[in-house]
Short mmCIF file of C-alpha atoms in Angstrom, two decimals:
data_model
loop_
_atom_site.label_atom_id
_atom_site.label_comp_id
_atom_site.label_asym_id
_atom_site.label_seq_id
_atom_site.Cartn_x
_atom_site.Cartn_y
_atom_site.Cartn_z
CA MET A 1 34.99 29.70 32.88
CA ARG A 2 38.65 29.50 31.94
CA ILE A 3 39.80 29.02 28.34
CA GLY A 4 43.24 27.47 27.89
CA ILE A 5 45.46 27.84 24.82
CA PRO A 6 48.23 25.20 24.80
CA ALA A 7 51.29 25.20 22.58
CA GLU A 8 50.83 22.86 19.61
CA THR A 9 52.99 19.74 19.91
CA HIS A 10 52.83 18.32 16.37
CA ALA A 11 56.14 18.55 14.53
CA GLY A 12 56.27 21.59 12.23
CA GLU A 13 53.00 23.08 13.49
CA LYS A 14 53.46 26.84 13.99
CA ARG A 15 49.85 27.92 14.39
CA VAL A 16 48.22 28.84 17.67
CA ALA A 17 44.52 28.54 18.53
CA THR A 18 43.95 32.19 19.43
CA VAL A 19 45.68 35.54 19.05
CA PRO A 20 45.94 38.62 21.30
CA GLU A 21 43.26 40.48 19.36
CA ILE A 22 40.75 37.69 20.03
CA VAL A 23 41.82 37.35 23.68
CA GLU A 24 40.43 40.83 24.31
CA LYS A 25 37.08 39.81 22.81
CA LEU A 26 36.95 36.58 24.83
CA VAL A 27 37.55 38.54 28.03
CA LYS A 28 34.65 40.85 27.13
CA LEU A 29 32.45 37.75 26.85
CA GLY A 30 33.24 37.02 30.48
CA PHE A 31 35.94 34.34 30.11
CA ASN A 32 39.33 34.08 31.75
CA VAL A 33 42.02 33.20 29.20
CA ALA A 34 45.24 31.36 29.91
CA VAL A 35 47.99 30.85 27.32
CA GLU A 36 50.88 28.44 27.66
CA SER A 37 54.17 30.30 27.60
CA GLY A 38 55.65 30.31 24.09
CA ALA A 39 52.44 29.05 22.44
CA GLY A 40 52.39 31.92 19.94
CA ASP A 41 56.12 32.36 19.36
CA ALA A 42 56.21 30.46 16.06
CA ALA A 43 53.35 32.64 14.75
CA ASN A 44 55.06 35.84 15.97
CA PHE A 45 52.72 36.43 18.91
CA SER A 46 54.75 37.06 22.06
CA ASP A 47 53.78 36.23 25.63
CA GLU A 48 53.84 39.95 26.37
CA ALA A 49 51.28 40.61 23.64
CA TYR A 50 48.94 38.03 25.17
CA ARG A 51 49.51 39.44 28.65
CA THR A 52 48.71 42.95 27.44
CA ALA A 53 45.48 41.68 25.87
CA GLY A 54 44.34 40.29 29.21
CA ALA A 55 45.54 36.68 29.17
CA GLU A 56 47.41 34.89 31.93
CA ILE A 57 50.67 33.24 30.86
CA VAL A 58 51.03 29.73 32.27
CA GLU A 59 54.28 27.78 32.42
CA GLY A 60 53.96 24.22 31.22
CA ALA A 61 51.25 22.26 29.44
CA ALA A 62 50.32 20.14 32.48
CA LYS A 63 49.29 23.16 34.54
CA LEU A 64 47.37 24.71 31.66
CA TRP A 65 45.36 21.56 30.93
CA ALA A 66 44.69 20.95 34.61
CA GLU A 67 43.35 24.48 35.26
CA SER A 68 41.32 25.01 32.07
CA ASP A 69 37.59 24.39 31.72
CA ILE A 70 37.73 24.84 27.94
CA VAL A 71 40.71 24.23 25.67
CA PHE A 72 41.13 25.62 22.17
CA LYS A 73 43.46 23.60 19.94
CA VAL A 74 44.48 23.58 16.29
CA THR A 75 45.67 20.05 15.64
CA VAL A 76 44.28 16.74 16.85
CA PRO A 77 45.32 16.12 20.49
CA THR A 78 47.95 13.48 21.11
CA SER A 79 47.59 10.62 23.59
CA ALA A 80 49.90 12.48 25.95
CA GLU A 81 47.64 15.53 25.83
CA VAL A 82 44.56 13.39 26.48
CA GLU A 83 46.27 12.10 29.62
CA LEU A 84 46.64 15.70 30.85
CA MET A 85 42.89 16.38 30.53
CA HIS A 86 40.69 16.36 33.61
CA ALA A 87 37.19 14.88 33.65
CA GLY A 88 34.47 17.06 32.18
CA ILE A 89 36.76 19.28 30.13
CA THR A 90 35.47 20.90 26.92
CA LEU A 91 37.76 20.60 23.89
CA ILE A 92 37.33 22.65 20.70
CA GLY A 93 39.50 22.09 17.63
CA PHE A 94 40.19 19.76 14.72
CA ILE A 95 39.33 16.17 15.67
CA TRP A 96 38.48 14.29 12.43
CA PRO A 97 36.33 11.70 14.26
CA ALA A 98 36.01 9.34 11.30
CA GLN A 99 39.78 9.01 11.00
CA ASN A 100 40.48 8.83 14.75
CA PRO A 101 38.14 6.30 16.39
CA GLU A 102 40.66 5.44 19.14
CA LEU A 103 41.02 9.10 20.06
CA MET A 104 37.24 9.39 20.28
CA GLN A 105 37.15 6.53 22.78
CA GLN A 106 39.93 8.10 24.86
CA LEU A 107 38.13 11.45 24.98
CA ALA A 108 34.83 9.77 25.87
CA ALA A 109 36.55 7.99 28.76
CA LYS A 110 37.52 11.42 30.10
CA LYS A 111 33.81 12.43 30.16
CA ALA A 112 34.81 15.28 27.88
CA THR A 113 32.62 17.43 25.68
CA VAL A 114 34.28 17.73 22.28
CA LEU A 115 33.38 20.13 19.51
CA ALA A 116 35.11 19.19 16.24
CA ILE A 117 35.46 22.28 14.10
CA ASP A 118 35.92 20.01 11.07
CA ALA A 119 32.42 18.55 11.62
CA LEU A 120 30.64 21.89 11.16
CA PRO A 121 27.57 21.57 8.90
CA ARG A 122 28.95 23.79 6.14
CA MET A 123 25.67 23.92 4.22
CA LEU A 124 24.17 26.15 6.92
CA SER A 125 24.62 29.75 5.84
CA ARG A 126 24.91 31.05 9.39
CA ALA A 127 27.74 28.59 10.05
CA GLN A 128 30.05 30.26 7.53
CA LYS A 129 31.55 32.56 10.15
CA MET A 130 32.70 29.46 12.09
CA ASP A 131 33.98 27.55 9.06
CA ALA A 132 37.64 26.98 9.84
CA LEU A 133 38.04 24.51 6.98
CA THR A 134 37.25 27.27 4.51
CA SER A 135 39.47 29.88 6.12
CA GLN A 136 42.43 27.49 6.34
CA ALA A 137 41.92 26.21 2.79
CA GLY A 138 42.02 29.77 1.47
CA VAL A 139 45.37 30.37 3.16
CA ALA A 140 46.75 27.08 1.82
CA GLY A 141 45.66 27.90 -1.74
CA TYR A 142 47.41 31.26 -1.59
CA ARG A 143 50.57 29.72 -0.14
CA ALA A 144 50.63 27.00 -2.79
CA VAL A 145 51.04 29.64 -5.50
CA ILE A 146 53.81 31.34 -3.51
CA GLU A 147 55.63 28.00 -3.21
CA ALA A 148 55.19 27.42 -6.93
CA ALA A 149 56.65 30.85 -7.69
CA ASN A 150 59.54 30.13 -5.34
CA VAL A 151 60.74 27.10 -7.31
CA PHE A 152 59.73 28.38 -10.77
CA GLY A 153 62.57 29.74 -12.88
CA ARG A 154 60.74 32.68 -14.46
CA PHE A 155 58.40 35.56 -13.80
CA PHE A 156 54.72 34.80 -13.52
CA ASN A 157 53.74 37.83 -15.58
CA GLY A 158 54.91 38.45 -19.13
CA GLN A 159 57.40 41.23 -19.69
CA ILE A 160 59.01 42.98 -22.63
CA THR A 161 62.36 44.47 -21.71
CA ALA A 162 65.46 45.69 -23.47
CA ALA A 163 67.06 42.38 -22.52
CA GLY A 164 64.36 40.33 -24.20
CA LYS A 165 60.78 39.16 -24.01
CA VAL A 166 59.53 37.01 -21.14
CA PRO A 167 56.30 35.05 -21.79
CA PRO A 168 53.75 34.77 -18.96
CA ALA A 169 53.70 31.54 -16.99
CA LYS A 170 50.88 29.11 -17.68
CA VAL A 171 49.31 27.66 -14.53
CA PHE A 172 46.82 24.80 -14.38
CA ILE A 173 44.89 24.26 -11.15
CA ALA A 174 43.18 20.92 -10.61
CA GLY A 175 40.16 21.49 -8.40
CA ALA A 176 38.29 24.76 -7.90
CA GLY A 177 37.12 24.45 -4.32
CA VAL A 178 38.06 27.06 -1.73
CA ALA A 179 41.79 26.33 -1.97
CA GLY A 180 41.67 26.15 -5.76
CA LEU A 181 39.81 29.45 -6.09
CA ALA A 182 42.31 31.12 -3.77
CA ALA A 183 45.13 29.76 -5.92
CA ILE A 184 43.41 30.97 -9.12
CA GLY A 185 43.02 34.50 -7.77
CA THR A 186 46.62 34.61 -6.54
CA ALA A 187 48.15 33.27 -9.75
CA ALA A 188 46.04 35.57 -11.92
CA GLY A 189 46.99 38.49 -9.70
CA LEU A 190 50.66 37.69 -10.31
CA GLY A 191 50.05 37.91 -14.05
CA ALA A 192 50.00 34.25 -15.05
CA ILE A 193 47.72 32.67 -17.61
CA VAL A 194 45.50 30.51 -15.39
CA ARG A 195 43.45 27.48 -16.32
CA ALA A 196 41.39 25.39 -13.93
CA ASN A 197 39.17 22.35 -13.85
CA ASP A 198 36.67 20.92 -11.40
CA THR A 199 34.14 18.11 -11.47
CA ARG A 200 31.45 20.58 -10.36
CA ALA A 201 30.27 22.48 -13.41
CA GLU A 202 28.73 25.27 -11.32
CA VAL A 203 32.16 26.64 -10.34
CA ALA A 204 32.99 27.58 -13.94
CA ASP A 205 31.65 31.11 -13.45
CA GLN A 206 33.66 31.51 -10.25
CA VAL A 207 36.83 30.50 -12.08
CA LYS A 208 36.16 33.05 -14.81
CA SER A 209 35.35 35.80 -12.31
CA LEU A 210 38.81 35.36 -10.77
CA GLY A 211 40.57 35.69 -14.10
CA GLY A 212 40.95 32.02 -14.97
CA GLU A 213 39.82 29.87 -17.88
CA PHE A 214 37.64 26.88 -17.06
CA VAL A 215 38.78 23.74 -18.85
CA LYS A 216 35.88 21.36 -19.25
CA VAL A 217 36.14 17.58 -19.35
CA GLU A 218 34.42 16.23 -22.44
CA TYR A 219 32.19 13.91 -20.44
CA GLU A 220 28.78 14.78 -19.03
CA GLU A 221 28.56 13.95 -15.32
CA GLU A 222 27.77 16.13 -12.30
CA GLY A 223 30.41 16.07 -9.55
CA GLY A 224 28.76 17.84 -6.61
CA GLY A 225 29.03 15.65 -3.54
CA GLY A 226 27.43 17.90 -0.92
CA GLY A 227 29.04 19.68 2.01
CA GLY A 228 31.29 21.68 -0.30
CA TYR A 229 33.17 18.63 -1.59
CA ALA A 230 33.25 16.85 -4.92
CA LYS A 231 32.15 13.25 -5.19
CA VAL A 232 34.09 10.31 -6.61
CA MET A 233 33.41 10.23 -10.33
CA SER A 234 32.71 7.28 -12.62
CA GLU A 235 35.50 5.47 -14.45
CA GLY A 236 34.38 6.94 -17.77
CA PHE A 237 34.66 10.47 -16.43
CA GLN A 238 38.03 9.76 -14.83
CA GLN A 239 39.40 8.46 -18.14
CA ALA A 240 38.27 11.61 -19.96
CA GLN A 241 39.70 13.70 -17.14
CA ARG A 242 43.10 11.96 -17.38
CA GLU A 243 43.23 12.70 -21.09
CA MET A 244 42.53 16.36 -20.42
CA TYR A 245 45.19 16.48 -17.68
CA ALA A 246 47.70 14.89 -20.05
CA ARG A 247 47.07 17.68 -22.60
CA GLN A 248 47.44 20.37 -19.96
CA ALA A 249 50.65 18.82 -18.60
CA ARG A 250 52.28 19.19 -22.02
CA GLU A 251 51.20 22.82 -22.34
CA VAL A 252 51.54 24.47 -18.93
CA ASP A 253 54.51 25.42 -16.74
CA ILE A 254 52.94 24.90 -13.30
CA ILE A 255 50.33 22.48 -11.99
CA ILE A 256 48.68 22.94 -8.58
CA THR A 257 46.51 20.05 -7.43
CA THR A 258 43.86 20.48 -4.70
CA ALA A 259 41.64 17.38 -5.10
CA LEU A 260 40.94 15.86 -1.71
CA ILE A 261 37.93 14.28 0.00
CA PRO A 262 38.29 13.99 3.81
CA GLY A 263 38.77 10.48 5.09
CA ARG A 264 39.82 9.05 1.73
CA PRO A 265 43.13 8.69 -0.07
CA ALA A 266 43.82 11.51 -2.50
CA PRO A 267 42.83 10.60 -6.07
CA ARG A 268 45.72 10.13 -8.50
CA LEU A 269 45.35 12.84 -11.12
CA ILE A 270 48.91 13.35 -12.39
CA THR A 271 50.69 10.19 -13.50
CA ALA A 272 54.42 9.67 -13.90
CA GLU A 273 53.95 9.80 -17.70
CA MET A 274 52.32 13.23 -17.40
CA VAL A 275 55.20 14.49 -15.29
CA GLN A 276 57.67 13.18 -17.86
CA SER A 277 55.80 15.03 -20.62
CA MET A 278 56.15 18.40 -18.88
CA ARG A 279 58.82 20.86 -19.96
CA PRO A 280 62.06 20.83 -17.91
CA GLY A 281 61.93 23.57 -15.29
CA SER A 282 58.20 23.13 -14.70
CA ASP A 283 56.87 22.44 -11.23
CA ILE A 284 53.95 20.81 -9.43
CA VAL A 285 52.56 21.81 -6.03
CA ASP A 286 50.56 18.91 -4.59
CA MET A 287 48.21 20.26 -1.93
CA ALA A 288 46.87 16.75 -1.28
CA ALA A 289 50.27 15.39 -0.23
CA GLU A 290 48.99 14.87 3.32
CA ARG A 291 46.67 12.12 2.03
CA GLY A 292 49.14 10.54 -0.38
CA GLY A 293 49.10 13.20 -3.10
CA ASN A 294 47.33 13.80 -6.39
CA CYS A 295 50.62 13.24 -8.22
CA GLU A 296 52.01 9.75 -8.51
CA LEU A 297 55.56 10.97 -7.80
CA THR A 298 54.79 13.17 -4.79
CA GLU A 299 56.76 12.52 -1.63
CA PRO A 300 54.76 13.96 1.32
CA GLY A 301 56.63 16.67 3.17
CA GLN A 302 59.41 16.81 0.59
CA VAL A 303 60.47 18.74 -2.49
CA VAL A 304 61.81 16.41 -5.16
CA VAL A 305 62.89 16.74 -8.78
CA LYS A 306 61.69 14.04 -11.17
CA HIS A 307 62.26 14.15 -14.95
CA GLY A 308 63.38 17.77 -14.62
CA VAL A 309 60.11 18.76 -12.87
CA THR A 310 60.13 20.04 -9.29
CA ILE A 311 57.36 18.44 -7.20
CA VAL A 312 56.46 20.25 -3.97
CA GLY A 313 54.74 17.98 -1.45
CA TYR A 314 54.57 20.18 1.62
CA THR A 315 51.96 19.16 4.20
CA ASP A 316 52.27 22.33 6.31
CA LEU A 317 51.20 25.09 3.92
CA ASN A 318 49.08 26.75 6.60
CA SER A 319 51.98 26.78 9.05
CA ARG A 320 54.07 28.55 6.44
CA LEU A 321 51.69 31.49 6.92
CA ALA A 322 51.27 30.86 10.63
CA ARG A 323 50.35 34.39 11.69
CA GLN A 324 47.60 34.73 9.08
CA SER A 325 46.29 31.20 9.57
CA SER A 326 46.19 31.63 13.35
CA THR A 327 44.32 34.93 13.10
CA LEU A 328 41.62 33.50 10.85
CA TYR A 329 41.31 30.33 12.92
CA ALA A 330 41.08 32.30 16.15
CA ASN A 331 38.29 34.39 14.67
CA ASN A 332 36.40 31.22 13.67
CA LEU A 333 36.65 29.90 17.24
CA PHE A 334 35.57 33.25 18.67
CA ARG A 335 32.44 33.23 16.50
CA LEU A 336 31.71 29.73 17.75
CA THR A 337 32.22 30.89 21.33
CA GLU A 338 29.72 33.69 20.75
CA GLU A 339 27.15 31.05 19.76
CA LEU A 340 27.97 28.99 22.84
CA CYS A 341 27.85 31.98 25.20
CA LYS A 342 24.97 34.16 24.04
CA THR A 343 24.45 35.43 27.60
CA LYS A 344 28.01 36.89 27.62
CA ASP A 345 28.57 35.73 31.18
CA GLY A 346 31.58 33.49 30.58
CA ILE A 347 29.58 30.25 30.71
CA ILE A 348 29.01 28.13 27.60
CA ASN A 349 25.86 26.23 26.74
CA VAL A 350 26.24 23.36 24.28
CA ASN A 351 22.73 23.54 22.88
CA MET A 352 22.01 20.28 21.10
CA GLU A 353 18.83 21.78 19.63
CA ASP A 354 20.93 24.15 17.54
CA ASP A 355 21.74 22.48 14.19
CA ALA A 356 25.19 24.09 13.90
CA ILE A 357 26.22 23.24 17.48
CA ARG A 358 24.75 19.75 17.22
CA GLY A 359 26.79 19.09 14.10
CA LEU A 360 29.99 20.25 15.78
CA THR A 361 29.47 18.25 18.96
CA VAL A 362 31.00 14.80 18.51
CA ILE A 363 31.12 13.94 22.23
CA LYS A 364 28.77 15.33 24.90
CA ASP A 365 29.66 14.67 28.55
CA GLY A 366 31.48 11.49 27.62
CA GLU A 367 28.79 10.20 25.25
CA ILE A 368 29.79 9.92 21.59
CA THR A 369 27.20 11.80 19.54
CA TRP A 370 28.94 11.59 16.19
CA PRO A 371 27.76 11.40 13.48
CA ALA A 372 25.11 14.08 13.85
CA PRO A 373 21.80 13.79 12.03
CA ALA A 374 21.46 15.86 8.89
CA PRO A 375 20.46 19.43 9.78
CA GLN A 376 16.98 20.59 8.94
CA LEU A 377 17.45 22.86 5.96
CA PRO A 378 14.71 25.34 5.05
CA ALA A 379 12.31 23.87 2.54
CA ALA A 380 12.90 25.05 -0.98
CA LYS A 381 10.30 27.42 -2.27
CA PRO A 382 8.04 25.74 -4.81
CA ALA A 383 8.70 26.81 -8.34
CA VAL A 384 6.08 29.24 -9.52
CA SER A 385 4.98 28.31 -12.99
CA PRO A 386 4.30 31.30 -15.21
CA ALA A 387 0.64 32.07 -15.67
CA PRO A 388 -0.57 31.11 -19.11
CA ALA A 389 -1.05 34.04 -21.40
CA PRO A 390 -4.74 34.82 -21.91
CA ALA A 391 -6.00 33.74 -25.28
CA ALA A 392 -6.76 36.62 -27.59
CA LYS A 393 -10.45 36.92 -28.16
CA GLY A 394 -11.84 37.92 -31.50
CA HIS A 395 -13.37 41.37 -31.84
CA GLY A 396 -16.62 41.40 -33.80
CA GLY A 397 -16.46 39.34 -36.95
CA GLY A 398 -13.11 40.65 -38.15
CA GLY A 399 -11.00 38.44 -35.89
CA LYS A 400 -8.97 41.42 -34.51
CA PRO A 401 -7.95 41.41 -30.80
CA ALA A 402 -10.26 43.29 -28.45
CA SER A 403 -7.32 45.38 -27.13
CA ALA A 404 -6.65 46.75 -30.60
CA GLY A 405 -10.31 47.76 -30.93
CA LYS A 406 -10.26 49.52 -27.55
CA THR A 407 -7.10 51.38 -28.52
CA ALA A 408 -8.71 52.54 -31.76
CA VAL A 409 -11.77 53.80 -29.87
CA LEU A 410 -9.57 55.61 -27.32
CA PHE A 411 -7.54 57.38 -29.99
CA GLY A 412 -10.73 58.28 -31.86
CA ALA A 413 -12.20 59.87 -28.73
CA ILE A 414 -8.99 61.85 -28.13
CA ALA A 415 -8.94 63.05 -31.74
CA LEU A 416 -12.61 64.14 -31.45
CA LEU A 417 -11.80 66.02 -28.22
CA PHE A 418 -8.91 67.85 -29.88
CA LEU A 419 -11.18 68.68 -32.85
CA LEU A 420 -13.81 70.23 -30.58
CA ILE A 421 -11.16 72.17 -28.66
CA GLY A 422 -9.65 73.48 -31.88
CA ALA A 423 -13.08 74.51 -33.25
CA TYR A 424 -14.45 76.33 -30.20
CA ALA A 425 -11.54 77.27 -27.87
CA PRO A 426 -10.08 80.82 -27.95
CA PRO A 427 -6.79 81.27 -29.86
CA ALA A 428 -4.87 82.12 -26.65
CA PHE A 429 -5.98 78.86 -25.04
CA LEU A 430 -4.86 76.80 -28.03
CA GLY A 431 -1.26 77.98 -27.65
CA HIS A 432 -1.11 77.07 -23.98
CA PHE A 433 -2.90 73.79 -24.57
CA THR A 434 -0.45 72.79 -27.31
CA VAL A 435 2.49 73.42 -24.95
CA PHE A 436 0.73 71.41 -22.22
CA VAL A 437 0.17 68.39 -24.47
CA LEU A 438 3.77 68.44 -25.73
CA ALA A 439 5.07 68.71 -22.16
CA CYS A 440 2.99 65.70 -21.10
CA PHE A 441 4.26 63.67 -24.06
CA VAL A 442 7.92 64.59 -23.55
CA GLY A 443 7.69 64.00 -19.79
CA TYR A 444 6.14 60.58 -20.32
CA MET A 445 8.84 59.54 -22.79
CA VAL A 446 11.68 60.78 -20.57
CA VAL A 447 10.53 59.25 -17.28
CA TRP A 448 9.08 55.93 -18.43
CA ASN A 449 12.05 55.08 -20.65
CA VAL A 450 14.42 55.17 -17.65
CA THR A 451 15.78 51.77 -16.57
CA PRO A 452 13.88 50.67 -13.42
CA ALA A 453 17.17 50.08 -11.59
CA LEU A 454 17.90 53.82 -11.87
CA HIS A 455 14.52 55.05 -10.77
CA THR A 456 15.33 55.67 -7.12
CA PRO A 457 18.37 57.98 -7.54
CA LEU A 458 17.19 59.42 -10.86
CA MET A 459 13.61 60.18 -9.97
CA SER A 460 14.69 62.60 -7.26
CA VAL A 461 16.63 64.57 -9.86
CA THR A 462 13.71 64.33 -12.25
CA ASN A 463 11.44 65.78 -9.60
CA ALA A 464 13.83 68.64 -9.05
CA ILE A 465 14.14 69.39 -12.75
CA SER A 466 10.39 69.15 -13.20
CA SER A 467 10.15 72.16 -10.92
CA ILE A 468 10.77 74.25 -14.02
CA ILE A 469 6.99 74.66 -13.97
CA ALA A 470 7.67 77.32 -11.37
CA ILE A 471 8.50 79.60 -14.29
CA GLY A 472 4.84 79.65 -15.30
CA ALA A 473 3.80 80.69 -11.79
CA LEU A 474 6.47 83.39 -11.74
CA VAL A 475 5.14 84.77 -15.00
CA GLN A 476 1.64 84.93 -13.52
CA ILE A 477 2.67 86.97 -10.48
CA SER A 478 5.22 89.16 -12.26
CA PRO A 479 4.41 92.85 -12.92
CA PRO A 480 2.56 93.55 -16.21
CA MET A 481 5.55 95.28 -17.77
CA LEU A 482 7.60 92.06 -17.41
CA SER A 483 4.94 89.63 -18.40
CA GLY A 484 3.40 91.63 -21.19
CA MET A 485 -0.03 90.66 -19.87
CA ASP A 486 -2.75 92.24 -17.83
CA ARG A 487 -2.43 91.85 -14.05
CA PRO A 488 -4.03 88.51 -13.13
CA ASP A 489 -6.95 88.09 -10.85
CA GLU A 490 -6.23 87.60 -7.17
CA TRP A 491 -7.24 83.96 -7.19
CA ILE A 492 -4.81 83.24 -10.03
CA ARG A 493 -2.10 85.06 -8.11
CA ALA A 494 -2.85 82.94 -5.02
CA LEU A 495 -2.63 79.73 -7.02
CA ALA A 496 0.67 80.89 -8.54
CA VAL A 497 2.16 81.62 -5.09
CA ALA A 498 1.05 78.22 -3.83
CA GLY A 499 2.54 76.58 -6.92
CA ILE A 500 5.89 78.33 -6.36
CA ALA A 501 5.98 77.20 -2.72
CA LEU A 502 5.28 73.57 -3.60
CA THR A 503 7.73 73.45 -6.48
CA ALA A 504 10.43 75.01 -4.29
CA VAL A 505 10.02 72.13 -1.82
CA ASN A 506 10.09 69.65 -4.71
CA MET A 507 13.17 71.23 -6.26
CA PHE A 508 15.42 71.52 -3.18
CA GLY A 509 14.13 68.28 -1.70
CA GLY A 510 14.87 66.40 -4.90
CA PHE A 511 18.47 67.53 -5.03
CA ALA A 512 18.93 66.89 -1.29
CA VAL A 513 17.64 63.32 -1.59
CA THR A 514 19.88 62.69 -4.60
CA ARG A 515 22.92 63.93 -2.71
CA ARG A 516 22.22 61.58 0.18
CA MET A 517 21.72 58.62 -2.17
CA LEU A 518 24.96 59.23 -4.01
CA ALA A 519 26.81 59.56 -0.70
CA MET A 520 25.83 55.98 0.12
CA PHE A 521 27.89 54.71 -2.82
CA ARG A 522 31.02 56.72 -2.04
CA LYS A 523 33.83 55.10 -0.07
#
């Protein structure tokens, strides 16, 4: 089958649906790849690079659409592009079926099979490698911080120089989804003091792990909406959230807003009064400008200055890092293609029994199959309640636990044994026996007090060190003038030789195993 990569026609779109590196992998899967001439120019991928990777360069969109069995796209196809499609074509890209019902009808009329990458069931763990929404959001979050730094009048990190002291910038990020977390990590990496908020309380630890401070709204309500998005909160929560945003607006230098739920207008988080309360020279980057903006004064696609605050409303943050965005997106589509072509013979199979593929498929052979039924998630393991502790039974009439009585009997028996040994054993035996008991005690305390997590690498060393017992065997087989003892019997000598052989294996094997284990943790 032939995969076609057309040039994107939306104004300002610089991304391309695949890159030369991925073309090579698609060819190995058995596909022929055709790329429209100039499709990758805006992302710095030349026609020659595609040709070297094994793709055919096609002049003109009409020819590419007409000769392709499968088409990879980034943006939603236009009506003109739909007209170029032939019957039975397979289209893979962003579709947004809920927002584009007319487009869905046009594609169905073409008897097309359409896989909407935005409809991927993101709760499936194995679908993460195909999750283009996540990969593109991460790029946008990074770029938002770069745009904020571009219009900000100071360093992000604090500095003390001979010319004066520069305080670090204070950045507040509204929303800690994928884009928000990427922005937090980038701003913290640049040295700013970063604060963040999200309606989902479970992301607080993620914010902290990236170097940010989680600012909590003083209102108890859970904001998880499923599918990786936050839900619309109650009016009480929104009021408490606005009060918190108002405090942050007065304190910080930069605000980056990321709150967006697909298919709905962006919630208004930053009011005109909040903007007016910010210090002159501050700036806002509104990542939700495409859906109207989280800031009341945002103008989509524009950079404006209101009340001395610069408001960035770009809607093409991904295209401003076109090469990186295209590479990640191309990899997402390649992973999807691997799932569609498991036989590696260049023929795809849209398996509607596969939860991930079923979720992606919004039109199958001209029949609209969107929305997909909820995927069958593995059943949660039932919580195992801890076994009740056994009730302590009385011992005799004194009410003492039975275990304490058994311990007392055990220690009494040991003490009696030692008493008998001390009364009747030869003096030479007592010296050796004392050393043996002390060695057992010390060995027990050393080994059993080791943290269980360290047992595997440490026990091999312990085994090697424990081979010091070979010294006793060496003493037994040494000449009388070295040992100061009579020559041992032959059977003692044989046992000593066997002991030396075994401890030698234990010693060298222990150190060899330790070396291999430590090598696993070295880069």
